[in-house]
mmCIF file of C-alpha atoms in Angstrom:
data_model
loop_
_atom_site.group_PDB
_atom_site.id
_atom_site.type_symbol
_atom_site.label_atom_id
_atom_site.label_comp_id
_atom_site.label_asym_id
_atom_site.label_seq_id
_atom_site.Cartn_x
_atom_site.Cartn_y
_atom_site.Cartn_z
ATOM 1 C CA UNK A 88 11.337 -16.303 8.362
ATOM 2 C CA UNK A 89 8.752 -13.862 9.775
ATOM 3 C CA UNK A 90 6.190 -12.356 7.408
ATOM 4 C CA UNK A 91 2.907 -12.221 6.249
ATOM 5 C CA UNK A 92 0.681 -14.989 4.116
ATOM 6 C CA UNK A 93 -2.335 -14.733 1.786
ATOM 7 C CA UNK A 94 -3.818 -17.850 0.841
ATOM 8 C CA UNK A 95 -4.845 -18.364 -1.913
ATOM 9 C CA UNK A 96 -2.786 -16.515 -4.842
ATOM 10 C CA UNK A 97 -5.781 -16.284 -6.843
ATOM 11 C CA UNK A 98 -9.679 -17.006 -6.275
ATOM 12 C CA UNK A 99 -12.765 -17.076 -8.626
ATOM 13 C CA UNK A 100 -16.221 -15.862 -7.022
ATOM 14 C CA UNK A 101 -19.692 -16.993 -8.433
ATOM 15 C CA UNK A 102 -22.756 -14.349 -8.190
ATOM 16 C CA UNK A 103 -23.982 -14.566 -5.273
ATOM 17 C CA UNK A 104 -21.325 -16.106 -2.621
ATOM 18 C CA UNK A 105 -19.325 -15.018 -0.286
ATOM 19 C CA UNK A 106 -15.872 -15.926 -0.171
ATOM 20 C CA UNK A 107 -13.055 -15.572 2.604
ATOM 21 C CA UNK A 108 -9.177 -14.347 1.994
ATOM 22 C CA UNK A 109 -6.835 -15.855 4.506
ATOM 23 C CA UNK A 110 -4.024 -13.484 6.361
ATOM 24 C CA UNK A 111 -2.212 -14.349 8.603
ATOM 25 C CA UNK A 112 0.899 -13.030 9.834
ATOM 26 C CA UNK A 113 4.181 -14.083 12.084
ATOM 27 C CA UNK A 114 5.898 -10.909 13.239
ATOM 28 C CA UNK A 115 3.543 -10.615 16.739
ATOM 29 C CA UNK A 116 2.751 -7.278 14.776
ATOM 30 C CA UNK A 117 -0.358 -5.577 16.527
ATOM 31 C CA UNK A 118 -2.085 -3.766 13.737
ATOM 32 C CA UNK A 119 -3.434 -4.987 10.636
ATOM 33 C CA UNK A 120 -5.111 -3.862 7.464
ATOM 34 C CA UNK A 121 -6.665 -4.467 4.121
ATOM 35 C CA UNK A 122 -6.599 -3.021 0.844
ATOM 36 C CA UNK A 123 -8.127 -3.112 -2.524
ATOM 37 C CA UNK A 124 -5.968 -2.396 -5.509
ATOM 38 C CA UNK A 125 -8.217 -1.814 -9.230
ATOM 39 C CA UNK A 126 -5.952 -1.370 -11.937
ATOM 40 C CA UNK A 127 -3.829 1.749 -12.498
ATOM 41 C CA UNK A 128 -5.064 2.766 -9.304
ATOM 42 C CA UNK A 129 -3.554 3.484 -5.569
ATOM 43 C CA UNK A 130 -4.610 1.139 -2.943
ATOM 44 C CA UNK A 131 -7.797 2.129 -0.594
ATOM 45 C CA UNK A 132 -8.014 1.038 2.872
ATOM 46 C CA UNK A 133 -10.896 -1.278 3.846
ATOM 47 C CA UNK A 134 -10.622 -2.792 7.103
ATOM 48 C CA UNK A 135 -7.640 -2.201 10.236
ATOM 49 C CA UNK A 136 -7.955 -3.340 13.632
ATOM 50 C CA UNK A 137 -5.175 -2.414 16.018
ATOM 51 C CA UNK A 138 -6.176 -4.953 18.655
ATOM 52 C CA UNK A 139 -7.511 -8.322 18.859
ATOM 53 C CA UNK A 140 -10.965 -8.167 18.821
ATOM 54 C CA UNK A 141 -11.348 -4.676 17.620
ATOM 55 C CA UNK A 142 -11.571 -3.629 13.945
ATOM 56 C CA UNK A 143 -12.825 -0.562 11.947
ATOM 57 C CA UNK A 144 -14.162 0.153 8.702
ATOM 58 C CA UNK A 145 -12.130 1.947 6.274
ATOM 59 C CA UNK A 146 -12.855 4.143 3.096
ATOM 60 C CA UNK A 147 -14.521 1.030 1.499
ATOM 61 C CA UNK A 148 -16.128 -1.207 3.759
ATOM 62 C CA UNK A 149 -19.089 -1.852 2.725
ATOM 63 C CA UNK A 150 -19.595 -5.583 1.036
ATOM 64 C CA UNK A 151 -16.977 -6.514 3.219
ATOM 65 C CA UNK A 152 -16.442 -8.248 7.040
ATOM 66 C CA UNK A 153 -13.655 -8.721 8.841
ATOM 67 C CA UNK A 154 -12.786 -10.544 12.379
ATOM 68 C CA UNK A 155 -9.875 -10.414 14.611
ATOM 69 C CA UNK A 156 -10.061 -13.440 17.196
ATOM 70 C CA UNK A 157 -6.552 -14.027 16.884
ATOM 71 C CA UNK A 158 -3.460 -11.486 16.569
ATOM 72 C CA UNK A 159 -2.149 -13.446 14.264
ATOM 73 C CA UNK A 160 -5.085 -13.619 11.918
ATOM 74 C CA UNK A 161 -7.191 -10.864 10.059
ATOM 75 C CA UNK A 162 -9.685 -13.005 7.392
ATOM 76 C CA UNK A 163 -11.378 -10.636 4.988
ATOM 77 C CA UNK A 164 -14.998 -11.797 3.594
ATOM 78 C CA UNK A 165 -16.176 -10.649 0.219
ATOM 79 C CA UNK A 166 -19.510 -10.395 0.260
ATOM 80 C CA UNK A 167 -22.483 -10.856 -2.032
ATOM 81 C CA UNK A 168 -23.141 -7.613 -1.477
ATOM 82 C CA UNK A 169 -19.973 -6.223 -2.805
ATOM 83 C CA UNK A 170 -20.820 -5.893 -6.972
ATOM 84 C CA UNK A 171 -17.571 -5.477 -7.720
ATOM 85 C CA UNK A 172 -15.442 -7.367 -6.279
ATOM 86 C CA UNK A 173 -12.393 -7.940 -8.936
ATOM 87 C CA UNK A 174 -9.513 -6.752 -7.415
ATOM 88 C CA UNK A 175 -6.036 -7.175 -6.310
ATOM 89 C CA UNK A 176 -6.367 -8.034 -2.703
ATOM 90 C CA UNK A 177 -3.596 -6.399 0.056
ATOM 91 C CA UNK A 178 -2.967 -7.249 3.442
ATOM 92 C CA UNK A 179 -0.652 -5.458 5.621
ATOM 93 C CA UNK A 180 0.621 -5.018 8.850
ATOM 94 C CA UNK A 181 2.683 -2.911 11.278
ATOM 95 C CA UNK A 182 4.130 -3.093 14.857
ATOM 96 C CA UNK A 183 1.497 -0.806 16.891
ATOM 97 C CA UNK A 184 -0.199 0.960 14.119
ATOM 98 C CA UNK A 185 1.448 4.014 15.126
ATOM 99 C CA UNK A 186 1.305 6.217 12.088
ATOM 100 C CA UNK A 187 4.991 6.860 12.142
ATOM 101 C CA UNK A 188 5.156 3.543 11.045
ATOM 102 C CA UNK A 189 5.253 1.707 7.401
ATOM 103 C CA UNK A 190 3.506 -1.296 6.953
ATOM 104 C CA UNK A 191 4.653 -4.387 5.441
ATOM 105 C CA UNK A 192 2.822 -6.439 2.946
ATOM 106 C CA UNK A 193 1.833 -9.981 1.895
ATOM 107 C CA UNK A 194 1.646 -11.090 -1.124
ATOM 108 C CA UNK A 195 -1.587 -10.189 -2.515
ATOM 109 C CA UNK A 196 -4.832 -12.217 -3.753
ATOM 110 C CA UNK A 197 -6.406 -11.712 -6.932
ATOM 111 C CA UNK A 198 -10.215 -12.188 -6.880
ATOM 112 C CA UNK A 199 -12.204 -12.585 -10.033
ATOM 113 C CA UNK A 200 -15.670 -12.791 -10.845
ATOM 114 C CA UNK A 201 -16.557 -16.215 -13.045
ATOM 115 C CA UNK B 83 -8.153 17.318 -4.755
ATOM 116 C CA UNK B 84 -6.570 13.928 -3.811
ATOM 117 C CA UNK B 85 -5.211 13.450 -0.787
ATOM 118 C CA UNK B 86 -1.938 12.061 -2.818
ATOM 119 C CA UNK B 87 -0.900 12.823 -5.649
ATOM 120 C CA UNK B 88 1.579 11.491 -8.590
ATOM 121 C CA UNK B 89 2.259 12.424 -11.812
ATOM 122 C CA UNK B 90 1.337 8.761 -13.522
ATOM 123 C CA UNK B 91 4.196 8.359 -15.971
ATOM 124 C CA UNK B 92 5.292 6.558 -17.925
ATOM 125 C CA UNK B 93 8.677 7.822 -17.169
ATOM 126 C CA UNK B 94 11.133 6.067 -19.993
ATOM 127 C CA UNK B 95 14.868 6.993 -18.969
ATOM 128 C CA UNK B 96 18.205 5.254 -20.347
ATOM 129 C CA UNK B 97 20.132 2.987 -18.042
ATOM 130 C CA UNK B 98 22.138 5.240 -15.852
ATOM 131 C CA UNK B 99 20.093 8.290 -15.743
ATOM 132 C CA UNK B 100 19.114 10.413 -12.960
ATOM 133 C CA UNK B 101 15.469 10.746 -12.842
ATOM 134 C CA UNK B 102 12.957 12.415 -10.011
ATOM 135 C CA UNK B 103 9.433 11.995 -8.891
ATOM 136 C CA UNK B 104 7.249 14.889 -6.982
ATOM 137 C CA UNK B 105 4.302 14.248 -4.852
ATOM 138 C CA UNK B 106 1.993 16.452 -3.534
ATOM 139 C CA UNK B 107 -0.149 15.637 -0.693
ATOM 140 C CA UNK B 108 -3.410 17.487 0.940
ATOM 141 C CA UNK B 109 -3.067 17.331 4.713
ATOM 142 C CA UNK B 110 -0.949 20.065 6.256
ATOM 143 C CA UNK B 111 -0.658 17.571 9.647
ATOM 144 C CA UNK B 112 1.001 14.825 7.991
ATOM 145 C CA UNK B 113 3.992 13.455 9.698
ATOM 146 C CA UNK B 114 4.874 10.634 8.449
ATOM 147 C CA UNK B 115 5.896 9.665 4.370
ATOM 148 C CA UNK B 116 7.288 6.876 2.956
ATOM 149 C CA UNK B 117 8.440 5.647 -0.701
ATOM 150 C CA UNK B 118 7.132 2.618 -1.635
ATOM 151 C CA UNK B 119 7.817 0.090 -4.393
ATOM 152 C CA UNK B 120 5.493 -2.152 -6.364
ATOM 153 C CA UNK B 121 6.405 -4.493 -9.130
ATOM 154 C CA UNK B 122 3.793 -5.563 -11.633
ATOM 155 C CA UNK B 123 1.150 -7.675 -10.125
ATOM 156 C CA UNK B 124 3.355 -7.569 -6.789
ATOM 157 C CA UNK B 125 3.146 -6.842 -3.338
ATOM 158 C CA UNK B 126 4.510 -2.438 -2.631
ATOM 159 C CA UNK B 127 7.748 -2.914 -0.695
ATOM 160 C CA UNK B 128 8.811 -0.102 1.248
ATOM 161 C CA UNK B 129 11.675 1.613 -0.748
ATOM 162 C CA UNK B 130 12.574 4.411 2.365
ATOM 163 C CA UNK B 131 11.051 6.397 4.997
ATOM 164 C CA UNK B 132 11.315 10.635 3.997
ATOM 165 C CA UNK B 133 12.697 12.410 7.193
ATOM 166 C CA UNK B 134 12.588 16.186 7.495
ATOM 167 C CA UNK B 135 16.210 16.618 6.603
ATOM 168 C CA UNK B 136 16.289 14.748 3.561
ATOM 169 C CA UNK B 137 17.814 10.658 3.609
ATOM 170 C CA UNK B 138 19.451 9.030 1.188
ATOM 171 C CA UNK B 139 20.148 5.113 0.606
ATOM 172 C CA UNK B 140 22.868 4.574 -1.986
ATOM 173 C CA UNK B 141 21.619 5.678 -4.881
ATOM 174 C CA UNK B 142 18.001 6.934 -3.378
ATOM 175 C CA UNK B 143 17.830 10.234 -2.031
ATOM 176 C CA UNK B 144 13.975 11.583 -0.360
ATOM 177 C CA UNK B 145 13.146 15.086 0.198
ATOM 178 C CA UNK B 146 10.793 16.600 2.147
ATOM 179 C CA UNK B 147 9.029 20.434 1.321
ATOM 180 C CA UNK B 148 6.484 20.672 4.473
ATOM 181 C CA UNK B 149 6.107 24.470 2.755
ATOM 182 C CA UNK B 150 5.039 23.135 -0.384
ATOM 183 C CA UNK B 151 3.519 20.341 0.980
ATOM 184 C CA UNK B 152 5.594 17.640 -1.460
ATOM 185 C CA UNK B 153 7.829 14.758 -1.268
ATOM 186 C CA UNK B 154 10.601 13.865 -3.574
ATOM 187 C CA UNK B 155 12.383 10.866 -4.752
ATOM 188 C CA UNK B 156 15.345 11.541 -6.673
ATOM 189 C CA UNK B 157 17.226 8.017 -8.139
ATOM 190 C CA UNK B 158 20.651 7.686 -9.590
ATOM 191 C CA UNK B 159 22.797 6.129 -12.161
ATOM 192 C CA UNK B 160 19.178 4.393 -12.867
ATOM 193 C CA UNK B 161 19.684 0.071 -13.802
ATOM 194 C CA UNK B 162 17.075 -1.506 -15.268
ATOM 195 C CA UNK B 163 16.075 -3.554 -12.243
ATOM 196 C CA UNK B 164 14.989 0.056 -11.084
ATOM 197 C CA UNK B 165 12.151 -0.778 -13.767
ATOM 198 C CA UNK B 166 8.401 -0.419 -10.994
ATOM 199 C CA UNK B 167 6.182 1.623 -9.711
ATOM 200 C CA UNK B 168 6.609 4.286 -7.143
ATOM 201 C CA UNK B 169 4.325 4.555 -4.464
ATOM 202 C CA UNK B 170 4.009 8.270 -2.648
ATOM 203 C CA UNK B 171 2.666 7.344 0.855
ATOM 204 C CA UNK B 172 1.506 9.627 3.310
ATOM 205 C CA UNK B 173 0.234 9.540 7.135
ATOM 206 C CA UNK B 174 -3.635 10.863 6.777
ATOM 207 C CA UNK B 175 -4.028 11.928 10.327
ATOM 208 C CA UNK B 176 -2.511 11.028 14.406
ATOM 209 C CA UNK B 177 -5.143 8.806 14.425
ATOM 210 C CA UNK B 178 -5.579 5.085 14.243
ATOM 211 C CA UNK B 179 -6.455 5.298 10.017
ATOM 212 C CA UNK B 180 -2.576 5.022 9.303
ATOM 213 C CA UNK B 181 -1.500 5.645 5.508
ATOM 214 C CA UNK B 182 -2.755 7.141 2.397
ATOM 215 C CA UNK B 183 -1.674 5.415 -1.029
ATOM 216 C CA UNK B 184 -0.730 7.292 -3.804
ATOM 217 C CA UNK B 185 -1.704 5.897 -7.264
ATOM 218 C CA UNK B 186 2.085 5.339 -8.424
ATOM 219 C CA UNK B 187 4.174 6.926 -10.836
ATOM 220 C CA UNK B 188 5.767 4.301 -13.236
ATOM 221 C CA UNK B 189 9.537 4.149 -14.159
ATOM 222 C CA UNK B 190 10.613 2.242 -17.354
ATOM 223 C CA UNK B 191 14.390 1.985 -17.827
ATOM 224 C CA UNK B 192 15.934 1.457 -21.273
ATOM 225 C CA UNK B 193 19.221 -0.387 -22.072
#
């Protein structure tokens, strides 16, 4: 079955490391994103790239990196620079990125700080 | 103002009510909307694109108000499994930063 995976379900950062959230995805989709879900809250864009090896910073970016070597693959890295970092964790993608286009989810990673 | 907006809820209806969402959203140049679904401490799921002339999908029917600038969502003969939260999403621009999230307006049905 084609679709996207986020490893792991949940993850537990210490002060002062950074940690990486896996996505990869299956549907040879060109355009991918992540998001950051708080609480009673919508989701805010922090990362997309449309192409391998091209990527752009979202609403949020900052205390986070992102890299697109592979089409298939869009790791996010927390940062220690990010303070707050708990969070419901959303990766996406879509066929082209055209904006005519809805975008299709995995499952989600919850980060927490210990 | 947001760029999306949703009445939060809760909205607490009976099993097999009709019951209707509004969103309002910022950008006169959006073309593109879309209601999503999100279960708690899930993944949204796209419920249905919103075309210009209004779409339903069995019991789901979307409206669009370019005038007004607001998207409906209008569910039937409600079942509890309708029980989530409803995600208003918008197209921000033509360009390459894609959608804009509302915060989700929450649906509680009763037996």
């Amino acid at each position: 079955d084609g679709g996207i995976t986020q490893s792991p379900k949940y993850l537990f950062r210490k002060e002062g490391q950074n940690v990486t959230l896996s996505c990869e995805q299956n549907l040879n989709h060109d355009a991918m994103y992540w998001y950051r879900q708080d609480p009673g809250q919508g989701l805010r864009l922090i990362y997309y790239s449309q192409i391998v090896n091209d990527f752009q910073k979202g609403d949020i970016a900052e205390g986070y990196s992102v890299s697109r070597e592979k089409k298939e693959s869009f790791p996010l890295t927390v940062t220690s620079a990010q303070k707050n970092p708990t969070a419901f964790y959303l990766c996406a993608s879509s066929p082209t990125g055209a904006s005519n286009q809805p975008q299709h989810f995995g499952d989600g990673t919850r980060l927490s700080i210990l | 103002r947001k760029e999306v907006e949703q009445d939060p809820g809760p909205f607490n209806v009976p099993e097999g009510a009709t019951v209707a969402f509004n969103c309002t959203y910022s950008n006169s140049a959006s073309q593109s909307f879309f209601w999503y679904r999100q279960d708690c401490r899930k993944e949204p799921k796209l419920l249905m694109s919103v075309y210009s002339s209004g779409n339903e999908d069995g019991r789901f029917t979307a409206q669009l108000n370019r005038a007004s600038q607001y998207i409906s969502l209008l569910i039937r003969d409600s079942k509890l499994s309708d029980s989530a939260t409803y995600l208003c999403v918008v197209n921000r621009d033509t360009g390459r930063r894609a959608l804009t999230f509302g915060s989700g307006t929450r649906l509680q049905v009763q037996p």
